[in-house]
Amino acid sequence: MKIRRILATAVAAAVTTPVVFLSAGPAVADTPKPTQKQTAGTADAEDDDAPTLEELEAAVEAAQAKVDDLEERRAKLLQDLEDDKIDPAVQAEYDDAKKAYDDAKAATATAVTALTAAEAELTRVNADPNATEQQKTDAAKAVEDAGKARDAAKAAEQTAKERFDAADTAWDDARVAMVREYSRLGTELETAEDELAQAEEELEFWKSIQEGCKEDASLSFSLTGPEKIEAGGSGIFTLSLSNVSDRDLDDVQAFPGAALFDGLDEDGKPRDREDLHDPVDRPTIEWSSKDVLEWTEITEEFDAAEFGAIDKGHTSEVKLRVTVDGDTPANLGTLNSPAMYWNEDGSCGISDEVVVTWFDVTGGEEAEPTPTQEPTDEPTPAPSPSTSTPAPAATSNTTQQGGSSNTPVTTGGQLAATGANDTLPQLGAAAGAAVVLGAGALFVARRRRVNG
């Protein structure tokens, strides 16, 4: 969904460029675009502008009007089909041609009857011994004239029939066209209904964020994975979400994002991570789980990793595969993710943490591509832990969508850290502050860029 992608994009941008989001609102306009390709789901903050409530309401109204119009047109067309009511010009020609044909058939029948009578009279005159030659000549002439009249009537009937046949075909074609139009309108109606449902969902989602979908600590994070990914290869990370709230969560989704940076300055010295504001590339991110075995790419259309329901006190996880191009000049990357949940009763929440981990990109432009890894239940080698502060809790044993593990649920809700250096907590705090700003604040900041 577009709005959810905007939210995930905004939070991901806050992680990879925290100074931008923590500065004044108009600074969002200065968020740099990557110089190379980027994959959907990790687009820059200025990729899309969040719509206003009025725009979303107008979109729902327009979508509803389109559905209403299509339903009305389709209902009228169905009634016309039931009433055999077609195009007036076609119907008029059909009616005229049918009347002409009927009249021509009647005229032919009259001419045939007249010929039959004339032939009978000729027979009678010829058999009458008292008939004169003139009478016989007149009777023969009457038969001849009646024959000509019959032939002319038949010719006129044939002409009328041809006209009627053409009109009848046109009438049938018009009905077929109406049936096809009815079917086409049905297809359009289905599309319009989908568009209406999407518009309503986006409006509902916007309202839930503005009115009730706030940040809370219902979800605790853990993100582990390799410390290094070779250029041209992939690394598989494990993202775990624990339900540390006092209730079951019906639908949980994470919005992973990743960015690659040139970790060296102009002098070839390592940059401080808090100074990394210019992503040079966006790696491809895919996810899989015990229930979704195939790798599914994070795209604009499918921008979330699905955890499904997570019961109270339980943990669920997905695998994230990050693939780096072989010619990537960057040598430092970050993977991060916020999360959200929705419940059947309409309640929802945004995670008050953004889990973050860093990795080195090795090999550079000369690296040979390494084989991509397939999903596995085995622990990822050489993990770089990035977890929330653990605290004793009940263990989980679930089979929720996205997979599960017998992992103690953690509490504390702190931003994840990788232990890389002293600058990372600052980055984590910045990312957390961006989330605490709330989706509404992020939307306002983005609107400010467009409007002023």
Short mmCIF file of C-alpha atoms in Angstrom, two decimals:
data_model
loop_
_atom_site.label_atom_id
_atom_site.label_comp_id
_atom_site.label_asym_id
_atom_site.label_seq_id
_atom_site.Cartn_x
_atom_site.Cartn_y
_atom_site.Cartn_z
CA MET A 1 0.00 0.00 0.00
CA LYS A 2 1.32 3.41 -0.92
CA ILE A 3 0.91 5.07 2.48
CA ARG A 4 2.49 2.18 4.32
CA ARG A 5 5.41 2.32 1.90
CA ILE A 6 5.75 6.07 2.54
CA LEU A 7 5.79 5.45 6.28
CA ALA A 8 8.35 2.67 5.98
CA THR A 9 10.43 4.80 3.61
CA ALA A 10 10.34 7.72 6.01
CA VAL A 11 11.46 5.61 8.94
CA ALA A 12 14.17 3.89 6.89
CA ALA A 13 15.41 7.27 5.73
CA ALA A 14 15.45 8.40 9.35
CA VAL A 15 17.77 5.51 10.17
CA THR A 16 20.16 6.00 7.28
CA THR A 17 20.10 9.81 7.36
CA PRO A 18 19.11 10.74 10.92
CA VAL A 19 20.42 14.30 10.84
CA VAL A 20 18.02 15.10 8.00
CA PHE A 21 14.95 14.07 9.97
CA LEU A 22 16.10 15.61 13.22
CA SER A 23 16.65 19.00 11.62
CA ALA A 24 13.93 21.42 10.61
CA GLY A 25 11.08 20.15 8.47
CA PRO A 26 12.20 21.75 5.18
CA ALA A 27 15.48 19.85 5.44
CA VAL A 28 13.61 16.79 4.19
CA ALA A 29 13.81 18.34 0.77
CA ASP A 30 17.57 18.05 0.90
CA THR A 31 17.60 14.30 1.43
CA PRO A 32 20.00 13.12 -1.30
CA LYS A 33 19.04 10.52 -3.83
CA PRO A 34 21.32 7.53 -4.35
CA THR A 35 23.57 7.85 -7.33
CA GLN A 36 22.87 4.30 -8.45
CA LYS A 37 19.82 2.12 -8.66
CA GLN A 38 17.60 1.62 -5.64
CA THR A 39 15.16 -1.13 -4.90
CA ALA A 40 11.59 -0.46 -3.95
CA GLY A 41 10.92 -0.37 -0.26
CA THR A 42 14.11 1.59 0.40
CA ALA A 43 13.34 4.65 -1.69
CA ASP A 44 14.40 8.09 -0.55
CA ALA A 45 12.21 10.25 1.63
CA GLU A 46 11.28 12.49 -1.27
CA ASP A 47 10.24 9.57 -3.47
CA ASP A 48 6.55 10.12 -2.79
CA ASP A 49 4.68 12.87 -1.02
CA ALA A 50 2.23 11.71 1.60
CA PRO A 51 -1.33 12.71 0.72
CA THR A 52 -3.41 14.85 3.04
CA LEU A 53 -6.60 13.71 4.70
CA GLU A 54 -8.58 15.88 2.27
CA GLU A 55 -6.85 14.27 -0.71
CA LEU A 56 -7.53 10.77 0.60
CA GLU A 57 -11.16 11.61 1.29
CA ALA A 58 -11.45 13.09 -2.22
CA ALA A 59 -9.91 9.91 -3.64
CA VAL A 60 -12.48 7.78 -1.81
CA GLU A 61 -15.29 10.05 -3.02
CA ALA A 62 -14.06 9.88 -6.62
CA ALA A 63 -13.64 6.12 -6.45
CA GLN A 64 -17.14 5.73 -4.99
CA ALA A 65 -18.59 7.98 -7.70
CA LYS A 66 -16.91 5.83 -10.35
CA VAL A 67 -18.33 2.65 -8.81
CA ASP A 68 -21.80 4.20 -8.60
CA ASP A 69 -21.66 5.34 -12.23
CA LEU A 70 -20.56 1.93 -13.47
CA GLU A 71 -23.22 0.17 -11.41
CA GLU A 72 -25.90 2.50 -12.78
CA ARG A 73 -24.75 2.09 -16.38
CA ARG A 74 -24.55 -1.67 -16.00
CA ALA A 75 -28.00 -1.93 -14.44
CA LYS A 76 -29.54 0.19 -17.22
CA LEU A 77 -27.81 -1.90 -19.86
CA LEU A 78 -29.13 -5.10 -18.29
CA GLN A 79 -32.67 -3.70 -18.27
CA ASP A 80 -32.30 -2.68 -21.94
CA LEU A 81 -31.18 -6.20 -22.78
CA GLU A 82 -34.15 -7.69 -20.95
CA ASP A 83 -36.48 -5.27 -22.79
CA ASP A 84 -34.80 -5.83 -26.18
CA LYS A 85 -34.09 -2.12 -26.23
CA ILE A 86 -31.19 -1.32 -28.46
CA ASP A 87 -29.83 1.67 -30.38
CA PRO A 88 -32.80 3.72 -31.67
CA ALA A 89 -31.44 4.00 -35.22
CA VAL A 90 -30.80 0.27 -35.42
CA GLN A 91 -34.21 -0.46 -33.94
CA ALA A 92 -35.92 1.96 -36.37
CA GLU A 93 -34.26 0.36 -39.38
CA TYR A 94 -35.17 -3.08 -38.10
CA ASP A 95 -38.81 -2.09 -37.63
CA ASP A 96 -39.02 -0.43 -41.09
CA ALA A 97 -37.28 -3.32 -42.82
CA LYS A 98 -39.49 -5.87 -41.11
CA LYS A 99 -42.66 -4.00 -42.10
CA ALA A 100 -41.42 -3.66 -45.68
CA TYR A 101 -40.61 -7.36 -45.80
CA ASP A 102 -43.98 -8.30 -44.35
CA ASP A 103 -45.72 -6.03 -46.88
CA ALA A 104 -43.68 -7.52 -49.72
CA LYS A 105 -44.60 -11.05 -48.67
CA ALA A 106 -48.24 -10.06 -48.53
CA ALA A 107 -48.01 -8.48 -51.99
CA THR A 108 -46.40 -11.62 -53.36
CA ALA A 109 -49.17 -13.73 -51.90
CA THR A 110 -51.77 -11.44 -53.49
CA ALA A 111 -49.99 -11.62 -56.85
CA VAL A 112 -49.83 -15.40 -56.70
CA THR A 113 -53.55 -15.55 -55.90
CA ALA A 114 -54.30 -13.22 -58.82
CA LEU A 115 -52.21 -15.38 -61.17
CA THR A 116 -53.97 -18.50 -60.00
CA ALA A 117 -57.36 -16.90 -60.67
CA ALA A 118 -56.26 -15.68 -64.12
CA GLU A 119 -55.04 -19.14 -65.05
CA ALA A 120 -58.32 -20.66 -63.92
CA GLU A 121 -60.25 -18.14 -66.02
CA LEU A 122 -58.12 -18.88 -69.07
CA THR A 123 -58.77 -22.58 -68.65
CA ARG A 124 -62.52 -21.97 -68.36
CA VAL A 125 -62.62 -19.69 -71.46
CA ASN A 126 -60.63 -22.09 -73.56
CA ALA A 127 -63.04 -24.91 -72.58
CA ASP A 128 -66.14 -22.85 -73.39
CA PRO A 129 -67.29 -23.65 -76.96
CA ASN A 130 -69.16 -20.38 -77.03
CA ALA A 131 -66.15 -18.24 -76.08
CA THR A 132 -64.99 -15.81 -78.70
CA GLU A 133 -61.40 -15.41 -79.83
CA GLN A 134 -61.27 -12.02 -78.18
CA GLN A 135 -62.30 -13.55 -74.87
CA LYS A 136 -59.62 -16.16 -75.20
CA THR A 137 -57.04 -13.48 -76.08
CA ASP A 138 -58.06 -11.34 -73.11
CA ALA A 139 -57.89 -14.29 -70.74
CA ALA A 140 -54.42 -15.21 -71.97
CA LYS A 141 -53.33 -11.58 -71.60
CA ALA A 142 -54.64 -11.53 -68.01
CA VAL A 143 -52.57 -14.60 -67.18
CA GLU A 144 -49.50 -12.99 -68.70
CA ASP A 145 -50.01 -9.76 -66.73
CA ALA A 146 -50.67 -11.68 -63.51
CA GLY A 147 -47.47 -13.62 -64.03
CA LYS A 148 -45.49 -10.46 -64.49
CA ALA A 149 -47.08 -8.97 -61.37
CA ARG A 150 -46.21 -12.09 -59.42
CA ASP A 151 -42.60 -11.98 -60.61
CA ALA A 152 -42.32 -8.30 -59.71
CA ALA A 153 -43.80 -9.01 -56.27
CA LYS A 154 -41.32 -11.82 -55.69
CA ALA A 155 -38.44 -9.57 -56.75
CA ALA A 156 -39.66 -6.86 -54.39
CA GLU A 157 -40.01 -9.46 -51.65
CA GLN A 158 -36.43 -10.63 -52.22
CA THR A 159 -35.18 -7.05 -52.01
CA ALA A 160 -37.18 -6.51 -48.84
CA LYS A 161 -35.85 -9.75 -47.43
CA GLU A 162 -32.26 -8.72 -48.06
CA ARG A 163 -32.88 -5.41 -46.33
CA PHE A 164 -34.55 -7.16 -43.42
CA ASP A 165 -31.78 -9.72 -43.13
CA ALA A 166 -29.24 -6.89 -42.94
CA ALA A 167 -31.34 -5.05 -40.36
CA ASP A 168 -31.82 -8.24 -38.38
CA THR A 169 -28.07 -8.89 -38.39
CA ALA A 170 -27.43 -5.32 -37.30
CA TRP A 171 -29.97 -5.76 -34.52
CA ASP A 172 -28.28 -8.96 -33.36
CA ASP A 173 -24.89 -7.31 -33.58
CA ALA A 174 -26.18 -4.45 -31.48
CA ARG A 175 -27.34 -6.89 -28.80
CA VAL A 176 -24.03 -8.72 -28.90
CA ALA A 177 -22.28 -5.38 -28.52
CA MET A 178 -24.51 -4.61 -25.55
CA VAL A 179 -23.65 -7.95 -23.96
CA ARG A 180 -19.98 -7.29 -24.52
CA GLU A 181 -20.36 -3.80 -23.08
CA TYR A 182 -22.15 -5.29 -20.09
CA SER A 183 -19.23 -7.67 -19.58
CA ARG A 184 -16.69 -4.87 -20.06
CA LEU A 185 -18.49 -2.70 -17.55
CA GLY A 186 -18.40 -5.64 -15.16
CA THR A 187 -14.63 -5.82 -15.50
CA GLU A 188 -14.35 -2.07 -15.05
CA LEU A 189 -16.61 -2.31 -12.02
CA GLU A 190 -14.40 -4.94 -10.43
CA THR A 191 -11.37 -2.72 -10.99
CA ALA A 192 -13.22 0.32 -9.67
CA GLU A 193 -14.33 -1.63 -6.60
CA ASP A 194 -10.71 -2.67 -5.99
CA GLU A 195 -9.63 0.96 -6.37
CA LEU A 196 -12.35 2.03 -3.95
CA ALA A 197 -11.31 -0.61 -1.44
CA GLN A 198 -7.70 0.51 -1.73
CA ALA A 199 -8.66 4.17 -1.36
CA GLU A 200 -10.78 3.36 1.68
CA GLU A 201 -7.98 1.28 3.15
CA GLU A 202 -5.47 4.09 2.65
CA LEU A 203 -7.88 6.58 4.23
CA GLU A 204 -8.49 4.23 7.14
CA PHE A 205 -4.77 3.66 7.53
CA TRP A 206 -4.09 7.42 7.48
CA LYS A 207 -6.77 8.00 10.10
CA SER A 208 -5.46 5.16 12.23
CA ILE A 209 -2.01 6.76 12.23
CA GLN A 210 -3.33 10.24 12.89
CA GLU A 211 -5.98 9.28 15.41
CA GLY A 212 -5.03 6.03 17.06
CA CYS A 213 -2.11 4.19 15.48
CA LYS A 214 0.60 5.55 17.76
CA GLU A 215 4.03 4.42 18.82
CA ASP A 216 4.12 1.84 21.59
CA ALA A 217 6.37 -0.85 22.99
CA SER A 218 4.25 -3.87 22.08
CA LEU A 219 7.00 -5.30 19.87
CA SER A 220 10.57 -6.11 20.82
CA PHE A 221 13.18 -6.60 18.09
CA SER A 222 16.17 -8.75 17.35
CA LEU A 223 18.18 -8.51 14.12
CA THR A 224 21.23 -10.70 13.56
CA GLY A 225 23.29 -11.50 10.51
CA PRO A 226 26.74 -11.52 8.92
CA GLU A 227 29.27 -8.83 9.63
CA LYS A 228 30.38 -8.87 5.98
CA ILE A 229 28.77 -9.33 2.57
CA GLU A 230 30.97 -9.79 -0.46
CA ALA A 231 30.14 -7.60 -3.45
CA GLY A 232 28.13 -9.68 -5.87
CA GLY A 233 26.83 -11.91 -3.10
CA SER A 234 24.17 -12.04 -0.43
CA GLY A 235 23.88 -12.15 3.32
CA ILE A 236 21.00 -13.64 5.25
CA PHE A 237 19.79 -11.89 8.38
CA THR A 238 17.22 -13.01 10.94
CA LEU A 239 14.62 -10.49 12.07
CA SER A 240 12.72 -11.57 15.17
CA LEU A 241 9.71 -9.78 16.63
CA SER A 242 8.47 -10.56 20.12
CA ASN A 243 5.03 -9.65 21.40
CA VAL A 244 5.75 -8.14 24.83
CA SER A 245 2.28 -6.59 25.16
CA ASP A 246 -0.58 -7.88 27.29
CA ARG A 247 -2.64 -9.13 24.35
CA ASP A 248 -2.39 -11.09 21.10
CA LEU A 249 -1.48 -9.13 17.97
CA ASP A 250 -3.51 -10.19 14.94
CA ASP A 251 -1.40 -8.93 12.02
CA VAL A 252 2.23 -7.89 12.33
CA GLN A 253 4.37 -6.53 9.50
CA ALA A 254 7.91 -5.23 9.31
CA PHE A 255 9.20 -2.75 6.73
CA PRO A 256 12.87 -3.53 6.15
CA GLY A 257 15.13 -1.01 4.45
CA ALA A 258 18.81 -1.03 3.57
CA ALA A 259 21.41 1.39 2.25
CA LEU A 260 25.03 1.22 1.16
CA PHE A 261 27.58 3.96 1.85
CA ASP A 262 31.05 4.87 0.80
CA GLY A 263 32.74 4.41 4.14
CA LEU A 264 35.95 6.17 3.13
CA ASP A 265 36.47 9.90 2.78
CA GLU A 266 38.48 11.66 0.08
CA ASP A 267 41.69 10.79 1.86
CA GLY A 268 40.81 7.12 2.12
CA LYS A 269 40.14 7.30 5.84
CA PRO A 270 37.08 5.67 7.45
CA ARG A 271 34.15 8.01 7.92
CA ASP A 272 32.31 8.30 11.20
CA ARG A 273 28.98 6.57 10.81
CA GLU A 274 26.97 9.55 12.01
CA ASP A 275 28.34 11.42 8.98
CA LEU A 276 26.99 8.94 6.44
CA HIS A 277 24.10 10.77 4.80
CA ASP A 278 24.66 9.94 1.13
CA PRO A 279 23.70 6.37 0.17
CA VAL A 280 25.48 5.29 -3.00
CA ASP A 281 23.19 2.33 -3.64
CA ARG A 282 20.23 0.39 -2.30
CA PRO A 283 20.70 -3.38 -2.14
CA THR A 284 17.93 -5.79 -2.98
CA ILE A 285 16.02 -7.10 0.04
CA GLU A 286 14.05 -10.34 0.04
CA TRP A 287 12.27 -12.14 2.84
CA SER A 288 11.16 -15.66 3.59
CA SER A 289 9.80 -17.63 6.51
CA LYS A 290 8.71 -21.10 7.53
CA ASP A 291 5.33 -20.43 5.94
CA VAL A 292 6.59 -18.44 2.94
CA LEU A 293 9.45 -20.59 1.71
CA GLU A 294 10.24 -18.73 -1.50
CA TRP A 295 12.23 -15.52 -1.33
CA THR A 296 9.87 -12.58 -1.78
CA GLU A 297 11.39 -9.28 -2.87
CA ILE A 298 10.54 -6.08 -1.05
CA THR A 299 9.03 -3.85 -3.75
CA GLU A 300 6.77 -0.82 -3.97
CA GLU A 301 3.77 -3.09 -4.36
CA PHE A 302 4.85 -5.62 -1.74
CA ASP A 303 6.80 -3.57 0.77
CA ALA A 304 6.36 -5.56 3.97
CA ALA A 305 7.67 -8.75 5.51
CA GLU A 306 4.64 -10.61 6.85
CA PHE A 307 4.79 -12.03 10.37
CA GLY A 308 1.07 -12.72 10.64
CA ALA A 309 -0.37 -13.07 14.13
CA ILE A 310 1.93 -13.15 17.16
CA ASP A 311 0.38 -14.32 20.39
CA LYS A 312 1.10 -12.63 23.69
CA GLY A 313 4.54 -13.64 24.96
CA HIS A 314 5.53 -15.30 21.68
CA THR A 315 8.25 -14.60 19.14
CA SER A 316 8.10 -14.88 15.35
CA GLU A 317 10.87 -14.42 12.82
CA VAL A 318 11.60 -13.99 9.13
CA LYS A 319 14.78 -14.27 7.12
CA LEU A 320 16.00 -11.22 5.21
CA ARG A 321 18.35 -11.73 2.28
CA VAL A 322 20.37 -8.66 1.31
CA THR A 323 22.02 -8.86 -2.11
CA VAL A 324 24.82 -6.47 -3.11
CA ASP A 325 25.74 -5.78 -6.75
CA GLY A 326 29.11 -7.01 -7.87
CA ASP A 327 30.26 -3.54 -8.97
CA THR A 328 29.16 -1.81 -5.76
CA PRO A 329 31.83 0.71 -4.73
CA ALA A 330 30.38 1.02 -1.23
CA ASN A 331 32.13 -0.70 1.65
CA LEU A 332 29.63 -0.15 4.43
CA GLY A 333 25.96 -1.07 4.63
CA THR A 334 23.08 -0.91 7.06
CA LEU A 335 19.90 -2.93 7.40
CA ASN A 336 17.04 -1.62 9.50
CA SER A 337 13.37 -2.13 10.07
CA PRO A 338 10.41 -0.58 11.86
CA ALA A 339 7.24 -2.62 12.37
CA MET A 340 3.52 -2.17 12.80
CA TYR A 341 0.61 -4.27 13.98
CA TRP A 342 -3.12 -4.26 13.30
CA ASN A 343 -5.81 -5.99 15.29
CA GLU A 344 -9.24 -7.15 14.26
CA ASP A 345 -10.83 -4.72 16.69
CA GLY A 346 -9.29 -1.80 14.76
CA SER A 347 -6.46 -1.06 17.16
CA CYS A 348 -2.95 -0.72 15.84
CA GLY A 349 0.49 0.45 16.78
CA ILE A 350 3.86 1.54 15.40
CA SER A 351 6.99 0.14 16.95
CA ASP A 352 8.77 2.66 19.13
CA GLU A 353 12.11 1.25 18.07
CA VAL A 354 13.87 0.79 14.77
CA VAL A 355 16.21 -2.17 14.83
CA VAL A 356 19.52 -1.50 13.06
CA THR A 357 22.57 -3.52 12.12
CA TRP A 358 25.66 -2.68 10.08
CA PHE A 359 27.81 -4.79 7.77
CA ASP A 360 30.90 -4.33 5.66
CA VAL A 361 30.84 -4.79 1.89
CA THR A 362 34.03 -6.50 0.77
CA GLY A 363 35.59 -7.32 -2.57
CA GLY A 364 34.77 -4.11 -4.40
CA GLU A 365 34.44 -3.95 -8.15
CA GLU A 366 36.90 -6.81 -8.69
CA ALA A 367 34.95 -9.30 -6.58
CA GLU A 368 33.57 -12.47 -8.12
CA PRO A 369 29.85 -12.99 -7.39
CA THR A 370 29.17 -15.40 -4.56
CA PRO A 371 26.28 -17.86 -4.68
CA THR A 372 23.09 -16.59 -3.11
CA GLN A 373 21.94 -18.47 -0.06
CA GLU A 374 18.69 -20.29 0.28
CA PRO A 375 16.40 -20.05 3.32
CA THR A 376 17.54 -22.26 6.13
CA ASP A 377 16.50 -22.90 9.67
CA GLU A 378 20.15 -23.18 10.71
CA PRO A 379 21.66 -20.20 12.56
CA THR A 380 23.37 -17.69 10.29
CA PRO A 381 27.17 -17.95 10.72
CA ALA A 382 29.20 -15.11 12.17
CA PRO A 383 26.23 -13.12 13.47
CA SER A 384 26.48 -9.48 14.35
CA PRO A 385 23.94 -9.29 17.17
CA SER A 386 21.56 -6.38 17.25
CA THR A 387 18.96 -7.00 19.89
CA SER A 388 16.79 -5.31 22.43
CA THR A 389 17.87 -5.57 26.06
CA PRO A 390 16.83 -9.05 27.26
CA ALA A 391 14.84 -9.69 30.37
CA PRO A 392 13.45 -12.98 31.75
CA ALA A 393 10.10 -13.91 30.30
CA ALA A 394 8.07 -16.88 29.20
CA THR A 395 9.34 -18.84 26.21
CA SER A 396 7.36 -19.10 23.01
CA ASN A 397 6.32 -22.12 21.06
CA THR A 398 4.15 -20.85 18.23
CA THR A 399 3.54 -21.63 14.61
CA GLN A 400 2.49 -18.18 13.50
CA GLN A 401 2.92 -16.94 9.97
CA GLY A 402 6.52 -15.94 9.43
CA GLY A 403 7.81 -18.80 11.52
CA SER A 404 8.54 -18.95 15.22
CA SER A 405 11.17 -20.02 17.66
CA ASN A 406 11.42 -21.15 21.27
CA THR A 407 12.96 -17.81 22.14
CA PRO A 408 12.49 -15.93 25.39
CA VAL A 409 10.48 -12.78 24.82
CA THR A 410 12.56 -9.69 25.56
CA THR A 411 11.38 -6.46 27.07
CA GLY A 412 12.90 -3.05 27.48
CA GLY A 413 12.13 -1.88 23.95
CA GLN A 414 15.53 -0.25 23.41
CA LEU A 415 16.93 0.56 20.02
CA ALA A 416 19.10 -2.20 18.68
CA ALA A 417 22.86 -1.77 18.53
CA THR A 418 25.65 -3.75 16.89
CA GLY A 419 28.54 -2.87 19.13
CA ALA A 420 30.49 -1.45 16.21
CA ASN A 421 31.65 1.84 17.73
CA ASP A 422 30.57 4.71 19.95
CA THR A 423 28.76 6.51 17.16
CA LEU A 424 26.14 3.79 16.66
CA PRO A 425 24.08 4.57 19.80
CA GLN A 426 23.82 8.12 18.50
CA LEU A 427 22.51 6.81 15.21
CA GLY A 428 20.09 4.50 17.00
CA ALA A 429 18.84 7.34 19.16
CA ALA A 430 18.36 9.51 16.10
CA ALA A 431 16.37 6.77 14.40
CA GLY A 432 14.30 6.31 17.51
CA ALA A 433 13.64 10.02 17.72
CA ALA A 434 12.43 9.99 14.13
CA VAL A 435 9.90 7.28 14.95
CA VAL A 436 8.83 9.07 18.13
CA LEU A 437 8.07 12.10 15.98
CA GLY A 438 5.18 10.03 14.74
CA ALA A 439 3.95 9.35 11.23
CA GLY A 440 1.90 12.53 11.30
CA ALA A 441 4.97 14.63 12.00
CA LEU A 442 6.84 12.92 9.20
CA PHE A 443 3.92 13.54 6.85
CA VAL A 444 3.79 17.22 7.88
CA ALA A 445 7.50 17.58 7.28
CA ARG A 446 7.14 16.08 3.82
CA ARG A 447 4.19 18.32 3.02
CA ARG A 448 6.17 21.34 4.15
CA ARG A 449 8.77 20.58 1.51
CA VAL A 450 6.20 20.55 -1.27
CA ASN A 451 4.20 23.53 -0.07
CA GLY A 452 6.95 25.86 0.81
#
